PDB file of C-alpha atoms in Angstrom:
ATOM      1  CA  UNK A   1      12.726 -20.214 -21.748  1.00  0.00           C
ATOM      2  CA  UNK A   2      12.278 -18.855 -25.190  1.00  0.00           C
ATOM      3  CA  UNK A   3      14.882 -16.264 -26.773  1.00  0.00           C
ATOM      4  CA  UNK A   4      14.115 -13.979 -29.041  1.00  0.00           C
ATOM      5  CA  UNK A   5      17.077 -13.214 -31.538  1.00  0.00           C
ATOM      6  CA  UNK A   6      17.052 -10.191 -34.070  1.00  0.00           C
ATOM      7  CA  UNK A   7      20.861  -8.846 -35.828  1.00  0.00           C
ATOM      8  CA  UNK A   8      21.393  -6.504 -38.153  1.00  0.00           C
ATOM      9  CA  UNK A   9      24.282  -7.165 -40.749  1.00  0.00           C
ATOM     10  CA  UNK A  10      25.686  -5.479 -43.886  1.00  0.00           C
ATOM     11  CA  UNK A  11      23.343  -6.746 -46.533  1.00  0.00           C
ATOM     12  CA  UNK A  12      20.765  -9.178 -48.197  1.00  0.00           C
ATOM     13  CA  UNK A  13      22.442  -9.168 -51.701  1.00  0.00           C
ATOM     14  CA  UNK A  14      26.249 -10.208 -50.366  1.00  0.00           C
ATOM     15  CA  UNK A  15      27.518 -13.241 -51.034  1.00  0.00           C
ATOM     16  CA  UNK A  16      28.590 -12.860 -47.623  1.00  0.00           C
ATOM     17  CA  UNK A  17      26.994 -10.770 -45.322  1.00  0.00           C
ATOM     18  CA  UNK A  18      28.750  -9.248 -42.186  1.00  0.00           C
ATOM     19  CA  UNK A  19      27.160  -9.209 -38.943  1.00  0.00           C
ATOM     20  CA  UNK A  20      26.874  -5.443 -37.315  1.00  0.00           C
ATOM     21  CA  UNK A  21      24.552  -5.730 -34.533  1.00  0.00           C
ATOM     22  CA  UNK A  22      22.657  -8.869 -32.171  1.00  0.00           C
ATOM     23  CA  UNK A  23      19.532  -8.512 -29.909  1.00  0.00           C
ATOM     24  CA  UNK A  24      18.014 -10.822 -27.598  1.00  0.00           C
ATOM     25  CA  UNK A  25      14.970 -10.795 -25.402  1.00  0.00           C
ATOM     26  CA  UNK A  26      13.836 -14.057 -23.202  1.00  0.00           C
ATOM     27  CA  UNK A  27      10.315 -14.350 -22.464  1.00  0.00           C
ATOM     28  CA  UNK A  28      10.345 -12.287 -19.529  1.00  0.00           C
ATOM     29  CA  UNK A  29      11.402  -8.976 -21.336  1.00  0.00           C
ATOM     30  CA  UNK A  30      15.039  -9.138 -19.811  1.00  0.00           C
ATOM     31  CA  UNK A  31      17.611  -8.168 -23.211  1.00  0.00           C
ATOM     32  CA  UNK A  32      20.771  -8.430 -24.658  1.00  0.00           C
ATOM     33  CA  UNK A  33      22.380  -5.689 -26.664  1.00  0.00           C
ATOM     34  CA  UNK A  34      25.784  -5.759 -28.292  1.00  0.00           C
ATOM     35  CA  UNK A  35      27.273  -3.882 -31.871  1.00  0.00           C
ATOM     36  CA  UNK A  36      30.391  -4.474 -33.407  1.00  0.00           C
ATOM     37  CA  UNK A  37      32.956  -1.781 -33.860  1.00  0.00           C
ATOM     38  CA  UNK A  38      32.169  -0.080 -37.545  1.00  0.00           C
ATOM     39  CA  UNK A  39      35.771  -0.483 -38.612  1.00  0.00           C
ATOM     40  CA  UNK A  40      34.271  -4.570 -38.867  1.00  0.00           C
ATOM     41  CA  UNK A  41      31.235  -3.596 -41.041  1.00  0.00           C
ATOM     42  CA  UNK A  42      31.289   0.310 -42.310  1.00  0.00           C
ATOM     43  CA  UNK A  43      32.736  -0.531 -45.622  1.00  0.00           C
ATOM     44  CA  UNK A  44      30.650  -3.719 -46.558  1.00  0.00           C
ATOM     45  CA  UNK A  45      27.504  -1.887 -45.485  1.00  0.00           C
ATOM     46  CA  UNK A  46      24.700  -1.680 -48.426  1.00  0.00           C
ATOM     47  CA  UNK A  47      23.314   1.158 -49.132  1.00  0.00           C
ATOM     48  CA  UNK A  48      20.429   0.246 -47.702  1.00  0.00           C
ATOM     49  CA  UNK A  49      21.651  -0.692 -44.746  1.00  0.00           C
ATOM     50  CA  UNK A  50      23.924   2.797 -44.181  1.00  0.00           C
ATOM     51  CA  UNK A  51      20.460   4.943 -44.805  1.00  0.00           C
ATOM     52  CA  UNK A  52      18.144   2.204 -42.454  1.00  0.00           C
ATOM     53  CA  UNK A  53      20.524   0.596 -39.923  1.00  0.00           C
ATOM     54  CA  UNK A  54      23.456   2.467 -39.276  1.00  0.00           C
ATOM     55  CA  UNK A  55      21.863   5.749 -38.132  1.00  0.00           C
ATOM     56  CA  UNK A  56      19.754   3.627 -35.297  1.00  0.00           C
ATOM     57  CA  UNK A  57      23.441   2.499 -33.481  1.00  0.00           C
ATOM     58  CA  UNK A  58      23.711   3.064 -30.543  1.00  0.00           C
ATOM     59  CA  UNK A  59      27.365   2.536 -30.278  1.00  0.00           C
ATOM     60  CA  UNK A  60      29.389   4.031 -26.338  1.00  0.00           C
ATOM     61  CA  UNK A  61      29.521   0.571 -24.476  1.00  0.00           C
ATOM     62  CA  UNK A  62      27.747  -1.414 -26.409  1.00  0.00           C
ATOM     63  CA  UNK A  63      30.224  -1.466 -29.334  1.00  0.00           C
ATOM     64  CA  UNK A  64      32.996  -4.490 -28.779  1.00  0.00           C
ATOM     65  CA  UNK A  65      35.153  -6.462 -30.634  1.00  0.00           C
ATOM     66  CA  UNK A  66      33.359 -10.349 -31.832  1.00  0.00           C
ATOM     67  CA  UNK A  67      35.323 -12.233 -29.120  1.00  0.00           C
ATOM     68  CA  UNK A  68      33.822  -9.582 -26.467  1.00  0.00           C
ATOM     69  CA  UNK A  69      30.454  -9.771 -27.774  1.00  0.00           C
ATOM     70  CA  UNK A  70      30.743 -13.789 -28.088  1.00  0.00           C
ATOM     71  CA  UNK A  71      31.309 -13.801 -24.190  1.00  0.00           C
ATOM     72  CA  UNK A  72      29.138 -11.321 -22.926  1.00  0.00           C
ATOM     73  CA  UNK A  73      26.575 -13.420 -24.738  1.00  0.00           C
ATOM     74  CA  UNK A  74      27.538 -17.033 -23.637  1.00  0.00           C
ATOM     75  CA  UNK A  75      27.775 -15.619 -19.718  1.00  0.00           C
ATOM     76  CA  UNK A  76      23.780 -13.607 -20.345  1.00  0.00           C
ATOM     77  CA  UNK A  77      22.402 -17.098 -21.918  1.00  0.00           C
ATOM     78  CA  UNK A  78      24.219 -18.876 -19.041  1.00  0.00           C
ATOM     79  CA  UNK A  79      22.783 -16.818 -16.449  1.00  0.00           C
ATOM     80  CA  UNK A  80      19.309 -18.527 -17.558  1.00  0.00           C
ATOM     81  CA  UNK A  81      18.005 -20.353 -14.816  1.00  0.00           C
ATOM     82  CA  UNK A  82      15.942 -22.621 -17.358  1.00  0.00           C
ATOM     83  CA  UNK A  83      17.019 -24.372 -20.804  1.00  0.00           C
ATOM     84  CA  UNK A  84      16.605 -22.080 -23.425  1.00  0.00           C
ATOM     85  CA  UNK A  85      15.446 -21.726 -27.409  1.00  0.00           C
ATOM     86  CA  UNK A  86      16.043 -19.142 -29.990  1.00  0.00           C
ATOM     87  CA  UNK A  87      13.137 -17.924 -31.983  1.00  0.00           C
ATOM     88  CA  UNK A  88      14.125 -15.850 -34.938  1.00  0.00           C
ATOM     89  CA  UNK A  89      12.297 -14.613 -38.202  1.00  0.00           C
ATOM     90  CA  UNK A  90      15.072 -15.109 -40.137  1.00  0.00           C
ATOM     91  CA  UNK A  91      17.418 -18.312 -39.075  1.00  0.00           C
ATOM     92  CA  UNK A  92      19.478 -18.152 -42.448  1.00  0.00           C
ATOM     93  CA  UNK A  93      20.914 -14.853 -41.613  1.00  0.00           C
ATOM     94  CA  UNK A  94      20.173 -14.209 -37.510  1.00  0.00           C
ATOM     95  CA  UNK A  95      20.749 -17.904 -36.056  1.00  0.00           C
ATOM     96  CA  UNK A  96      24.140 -18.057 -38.187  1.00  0.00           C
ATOM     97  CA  UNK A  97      25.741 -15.303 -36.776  1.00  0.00           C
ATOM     98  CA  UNK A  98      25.097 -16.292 -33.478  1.00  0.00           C
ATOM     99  CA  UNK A  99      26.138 -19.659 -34.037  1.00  0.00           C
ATOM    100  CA  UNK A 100      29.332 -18.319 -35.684  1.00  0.00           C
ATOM    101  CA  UNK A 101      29.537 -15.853 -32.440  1.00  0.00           C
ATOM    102  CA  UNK A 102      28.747 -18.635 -30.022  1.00  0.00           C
ATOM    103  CA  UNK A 103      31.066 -22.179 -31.276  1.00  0.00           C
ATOM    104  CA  UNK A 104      32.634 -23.690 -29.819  1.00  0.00           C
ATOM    105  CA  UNK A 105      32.110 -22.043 -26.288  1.00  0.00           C
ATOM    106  CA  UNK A 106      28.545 -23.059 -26.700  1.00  0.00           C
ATOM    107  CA  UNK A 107      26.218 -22.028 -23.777  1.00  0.00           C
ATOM    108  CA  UNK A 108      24.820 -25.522 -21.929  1.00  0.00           C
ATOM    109  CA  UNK A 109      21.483 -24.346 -21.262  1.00  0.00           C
ATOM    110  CA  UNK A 110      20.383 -23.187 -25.124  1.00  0.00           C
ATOM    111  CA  UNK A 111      19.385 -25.326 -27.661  1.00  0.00           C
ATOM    112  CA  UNK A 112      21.802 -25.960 -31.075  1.00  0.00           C
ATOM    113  CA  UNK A 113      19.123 -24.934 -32.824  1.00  0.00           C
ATOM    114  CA  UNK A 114      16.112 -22.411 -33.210  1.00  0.00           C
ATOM    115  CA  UNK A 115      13.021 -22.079 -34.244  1.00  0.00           C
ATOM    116  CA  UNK A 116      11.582 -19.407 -37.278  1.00  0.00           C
ATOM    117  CA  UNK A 117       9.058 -17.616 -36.021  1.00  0.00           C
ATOM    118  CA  UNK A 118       7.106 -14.796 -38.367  1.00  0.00           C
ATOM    119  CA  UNK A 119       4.296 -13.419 -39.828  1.00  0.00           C
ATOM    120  CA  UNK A 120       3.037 -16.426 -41.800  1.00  0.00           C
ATOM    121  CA  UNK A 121       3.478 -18.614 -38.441  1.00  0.00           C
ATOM    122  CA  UNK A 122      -0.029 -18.533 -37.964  1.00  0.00           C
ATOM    123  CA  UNK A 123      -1.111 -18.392 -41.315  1.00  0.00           C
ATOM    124  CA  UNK A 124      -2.804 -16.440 -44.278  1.00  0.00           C
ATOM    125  CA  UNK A 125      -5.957 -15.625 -41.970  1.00  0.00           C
ATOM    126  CA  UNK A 126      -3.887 -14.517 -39.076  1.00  0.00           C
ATOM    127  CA  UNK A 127      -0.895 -13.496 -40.869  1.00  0.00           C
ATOM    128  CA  UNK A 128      -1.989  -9.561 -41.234  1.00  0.00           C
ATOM    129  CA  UNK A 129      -3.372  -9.767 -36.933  1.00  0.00           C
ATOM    130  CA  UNK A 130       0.264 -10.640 -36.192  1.00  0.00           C
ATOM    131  CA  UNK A 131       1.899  -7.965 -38.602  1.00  0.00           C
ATOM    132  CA  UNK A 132      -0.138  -5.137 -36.635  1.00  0.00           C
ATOM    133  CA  UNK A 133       0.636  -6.590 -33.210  1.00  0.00           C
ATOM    134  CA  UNK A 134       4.444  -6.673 -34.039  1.00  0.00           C
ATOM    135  CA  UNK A 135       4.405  -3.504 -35.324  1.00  0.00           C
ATOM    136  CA  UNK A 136       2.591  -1.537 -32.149  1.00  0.00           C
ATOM    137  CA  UNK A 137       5.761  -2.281 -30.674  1.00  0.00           C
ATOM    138  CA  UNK A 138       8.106   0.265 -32.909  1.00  0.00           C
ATOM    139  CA  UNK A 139       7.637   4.233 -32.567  1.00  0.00           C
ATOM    140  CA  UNK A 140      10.191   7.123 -33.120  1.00  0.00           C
ATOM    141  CA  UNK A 141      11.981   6.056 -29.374  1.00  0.00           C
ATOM    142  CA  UNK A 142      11.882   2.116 -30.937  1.00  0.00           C
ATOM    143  CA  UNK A 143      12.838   2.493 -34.437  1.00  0.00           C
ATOM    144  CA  UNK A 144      12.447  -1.120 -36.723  1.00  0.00           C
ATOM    145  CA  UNK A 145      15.619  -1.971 -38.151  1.00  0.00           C
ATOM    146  CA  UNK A 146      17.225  -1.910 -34.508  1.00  0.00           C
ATOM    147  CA  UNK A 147      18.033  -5.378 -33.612  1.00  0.00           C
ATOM    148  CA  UNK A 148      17.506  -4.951 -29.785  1.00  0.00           C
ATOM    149  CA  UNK A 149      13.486  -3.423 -30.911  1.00  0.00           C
ATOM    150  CA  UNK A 150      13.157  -5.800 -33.853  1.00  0.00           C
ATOM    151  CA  UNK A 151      13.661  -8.746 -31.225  1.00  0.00           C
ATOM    152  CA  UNK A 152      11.276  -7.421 -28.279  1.00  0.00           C
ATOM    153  CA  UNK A 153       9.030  -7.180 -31.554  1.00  0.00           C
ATOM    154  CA  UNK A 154       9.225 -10.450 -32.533  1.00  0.00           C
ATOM    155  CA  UNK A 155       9.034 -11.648 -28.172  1.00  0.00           C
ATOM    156  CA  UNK A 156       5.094  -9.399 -28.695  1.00  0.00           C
ATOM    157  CA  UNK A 157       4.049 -11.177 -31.831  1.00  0.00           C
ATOM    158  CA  UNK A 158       5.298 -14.412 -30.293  1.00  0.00           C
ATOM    159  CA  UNK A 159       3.515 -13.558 -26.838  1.00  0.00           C
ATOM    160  CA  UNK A 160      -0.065 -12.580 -29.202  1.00  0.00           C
ATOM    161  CA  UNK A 161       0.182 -15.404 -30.638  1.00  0.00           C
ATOM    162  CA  UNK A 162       0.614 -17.889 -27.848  1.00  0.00           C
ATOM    163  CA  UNK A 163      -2.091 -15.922 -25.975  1.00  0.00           C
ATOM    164  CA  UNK A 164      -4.451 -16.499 -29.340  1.00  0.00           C
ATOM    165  CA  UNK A 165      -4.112 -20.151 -28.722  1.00  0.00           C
ATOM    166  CA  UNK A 166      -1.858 -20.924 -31.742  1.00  0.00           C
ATOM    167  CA  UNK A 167       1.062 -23.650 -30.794  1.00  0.00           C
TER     168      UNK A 167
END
């Protein structure tokens, strides 16, 4: 079963960057959504990230404290019938925080590790193909920059690109 993993945190430029937000989407469309509470990330936030990322929380019951989040998301990847891997676009930032969400109550059916997964994946020829198809998954109701969207993005590109033949 592959897992599609998208967060949102406070910054690219921080030394260290603060997670705000994880998404997850197995292959069969079913999806995990959790956010931190802003008191964790509001004042780290870049600017970039207050004008881009902020405004697109969707906060009620899906904001919880990290130990909350951590075991929601062990008990969803554990409810996985089949062993599981994590596809990201961006392991040095998304696959981290998880793994910092996730040790040392590590789920038994997911890989330790992930696999990157992005718009060069298939390369130069195909690499502007897979852009498009990613992005016909984002409108006004599915806003990129939303980790929940930016990983059922990433689960259509992936899905393209399998059906293309590329592996």
């Amino acid at each position: 079963m592959l897992i599609f993993l998208d967060t949102e945190f406070t910054g690219l430029e921080q030394r260290e960057s603060g997670l705000i937000s994880v998404g997850l989407v197995r292959e069969d469309g079913e999806s995990f959504y959790a956010e931190l509470p802003s008191m964790d990330y509001e004042h780290r936030a870049s600017y970039w990230v207050r004008e881009n990322v902020l405004p697109l929380l969707l906060a009620g019951s899906y904001r919880m404290p990290a130990w909350e989040m951590a075991e929601k998301l062990v008990q969803w990847i554990e409810a996985i019938d089949d062993r599981g891997m994590m596809i990201t676009d961006a392991p040095e930032f998304d696959f981290e925080f998880v793994k910092a969400l996730l040790l040392p109550a590590w789920p038994r059916n997911v890989a330790k590790e992930c696999m990157r997964f992005d718009s060069y994946a298939m390369g130069p020829n195909m690499q502007e193909w897979l852009e498009a198809v990613m992005a016909e998954y984002h409108n006004e109701q599915r806003p990129e920059h939303h980790a929940l969207h930016d990983a059922h993005s990433l689960r259509l590109g992936m899905m393209a690109a399998l059906d293309a033949g590329w592996r």
